[in-house]
């Protein structure tokens, strides 16, 4: 009885303290301000750094608690200046501000923490949300002021605790030779004007077909629907494409036809009906998608039309990162339907990385029980630590995983639309979620006395004392490539995934192992020392050994290996299987051309994943209010993607500057050998800053449509490839007049696609309008037609429709709206 009374007293003593912490977290002020990207006080040896201020406002009625503040900052913290706090990095991007000895929070005070960080901080959206307040013995709580919000007009996520960035002189550039300029309304106006007005829409099909003819004849009225008959192509194989068309009495004949290129088709509208000749089910589906797009533009009465079409590249891909932040099954299924609409045929699902494991593996339940969730348990016995500003709530949308049934549904939905799925689990680096999950498994089984079971899938070696830091600043994210349990784990995962594919009726043909950004691990591993002594390998060769071994294991299963180009570039091609897919992800101005050609010359299936135009986690434009990382490019807008020349990589120097916005030449130092070719193009969306499904849509669309166009059709302005030929900025061999003509045609077709995207519930990005005030008159323009411009001035709350130049006084706010009027762009301001 006395023990029970003592326990009750202890609970009563703790309860007020937890309530005090909760109240403090709910009322504490927290403001993050970027001061400069050109700090004069960088530590010795650091070429560039930024300065920021964290203002912490303590409420007047704050309780006295020995608290610490945990926050995420992707840039490494170099130093902190504060009378109250010290800073230390826990791991990755997770930092903690701890009270200095003898110090405490004073009610009613505002404390400033000045921090200096590595690199630059160009966007408000780089600051991660969900800083937490913690105290010993109490459950940590998210500081309410650091939670995300939602803009009522745009539907976009907001970070209310991050101060506006308005001083272009100190914040736009990180070095004297950086030529980056923010895309202000005035600059956007000039840019859109230079690109020209969109062309009137006749044929709205996107991607644009190879050939289009308009024969004479009477229109066909499809308002009564279509009566479908097929010959040689099963109706079930094209069911999703048929689903978007009305059913009725007008004859639609679909026939498998020899002599057409793979995925090719001929669509004929006229003489009382519609006929489709197709090489295969994919070609028939694409013809039906083209028909639906033309009906969306032209209405049910279609003038005669003959389309002959086939893709330029056989690989047209989209990569989605579910690992950093989870995205729902519903979002993936929506994207699969949009991929089919725009004739993309490969979905690369990134399901495992440092911050999360997102696919259920029945034999290894800890992978999702632990690795699919982030919470405030820094011991990581129940979840992973909250990297990237993760919401620690277990039911947060950024937490979670695909069940085996979810994955099977995705496979079937993709296959029904002729889309191949490539699963990706990064290794041997980028593997922290797997490592921590298997450590929990190890500890659980050891506690039961099952040493054999505990060690069966352990991914680290207890005696390995190697110290390293990964690119994302983890010191524990790399598999040990010298122990048998690593390979036993990988075999188990691959066999499980192959089983899921088999159950879905979609054999696993390609498995992506990542293989990129492996830290300098293993130098002090006892097992690796034994292996190196036996084989003569050096520490830097162990990564290649791992890739070659896993690649051979996959080949024996009949599965092709895929990986990122930097890791595969360390291997000996003679030791690799015959079938290898490499994703080239070096920048155009940083060796990407040589790497692409060099790996294609090995005979590998070479897919262009080049960040300058294919990393859609980069911002659309250099603007502090745009979301996205910017290590590869300060702006990747739809025009830059549309202008890409995949068949002549060096020629892109004519259009695309380097990371500092400097026009630079590109040489072809490793020419593409005769008979070698690029296999295709893939768009990438990494999700470090993408926490919501709506943000996935925003970052992908509409520029994914521009990439689909380039993957399908050779651009008119792309000069023929000549081995060894380099290019200069503005090179006359790249016909800019043809580029602009092509863009105006594309912009006209985009207006039709936006209406279709609206109906599909895709929250694509609306670019704010360009605008200027000249002679007291407001002039405005939009990136794409069909997006009405609205304006207001003088503090007015009501918006007016912009229909042409108008007299204004003072500053004016502007925005664009979707064709259906349901969403608006970000609001921008232009002043006289």
Coordinates of N, CA and C in Angstrom, one line a residue, residues 8 17 28 30 115 135 144 200 211 275 292 328 365 380 457 480 489 492 579 654 692 724 736 744 819:
X8 N 1.7 7.1 -6.7 CA 0.7 8.1 -7.0 C 1.2 9.5 -6.7
X17 N 4.5 19.4 -14.1 CA 5.6 19.8 -14.9 C 5.3 19.5 -16.4
X28 N 5.2 29.8 -26.5 CA 6.5 30.4 -26.8 C 6.5 30.9 -28.2
X30 N 8.7 32.0 -31.6 CA 9.9 31.5 -32.3 C 9.9 32.1 -33.7
X115 N 23.2 32.3 -35.4 CA 24.0 31.2 -35.9 C 24.6 31.5 -37.2
X135 N 12.4 18.5 -22.0 CA 12.9 18.6 -20.6 C 13.0 17.1 -20.1
X144 N 4.4 25.3 -30.9 CA 3.2 25.6 -31.8 C 3.6 26.6 -32.8
X200 N -2.3 30.1 -81.1 CA -3.7 29.6 -81.0 C -3.6 28.0 -81.1
X211 N 3.7 13.7 -86.6 CA 3.1 14.3 -87.7 C 1.6 14.5 -87.5
X275 N -10.6 5.7 -86.2 CA -9.8 4.4 -86.3 C -8.5 4.6 -85.7
X292 N -8.7 12.0 -76.3 CA -9.3 12.7 -75.2 C -8.8 14.1 -75.1
X328 N 1.1 9.4 -50.0 CA 0.1 8.4 -49.9 C -0.1 7.6 -51.2
X365 N 9.5 -7.1 -40.1 CA 8.5 -6.2 -39.7 C 9.0 -4.9 -39.1
X380 N 15.6 6.0 -30.4 CA 15.2 5.3 -31.6 C 14.9 3.8 -31.4
X457 N 20.3 -10.6 -39.3 CA 20.1 -9.4 -40.2 C 20.7 -8.1 -39.7
X480 N 27.6 -2.2 -43.5 CA 28.9 -2.8 -43.6 C 28.9 -3.8 -44.7
X489 N 20.4 -9.8 -45.5 CA 19.3 -8.8 -45.4 C 18.8 -8.4 -46.8
X492 N 16.9 -11.0 -48.6 CA 15.5 -11.2 -48.0 C 14.6 -10.1 -48.6
X579 N 23.3 -6.4 -68.4 CA 22.2 -5.4 -68.3 C 22.4 -4.5 -67.1
X654 N 24.1 26.5 -74.8 CA 23.5 27.6 -75.5 C 22.4 28.2 -74.7
X692 N 3.7 17.4 -48.2 CA 2.3 17.2 -48.5 C 2.1 16.7 -49.9
X724 N 32.5 15.1 -80.2 CA 33.6 16.0 -79.9 C 33.3 17.5 -80.0
X736 N 17.3 29.6 -81.8 CA 16.5 30.1 -80.8 C 15.1 30.5 -81.3
X744 N 5.9 28.7 -77.8 CA 4.6 29.3 -77.9 C 3.5 28.3 -78.3
X819 N -7.8 28.0 -64.4 CA -8.9 28.1 -65.3 C -10.3 27.9 -64.7

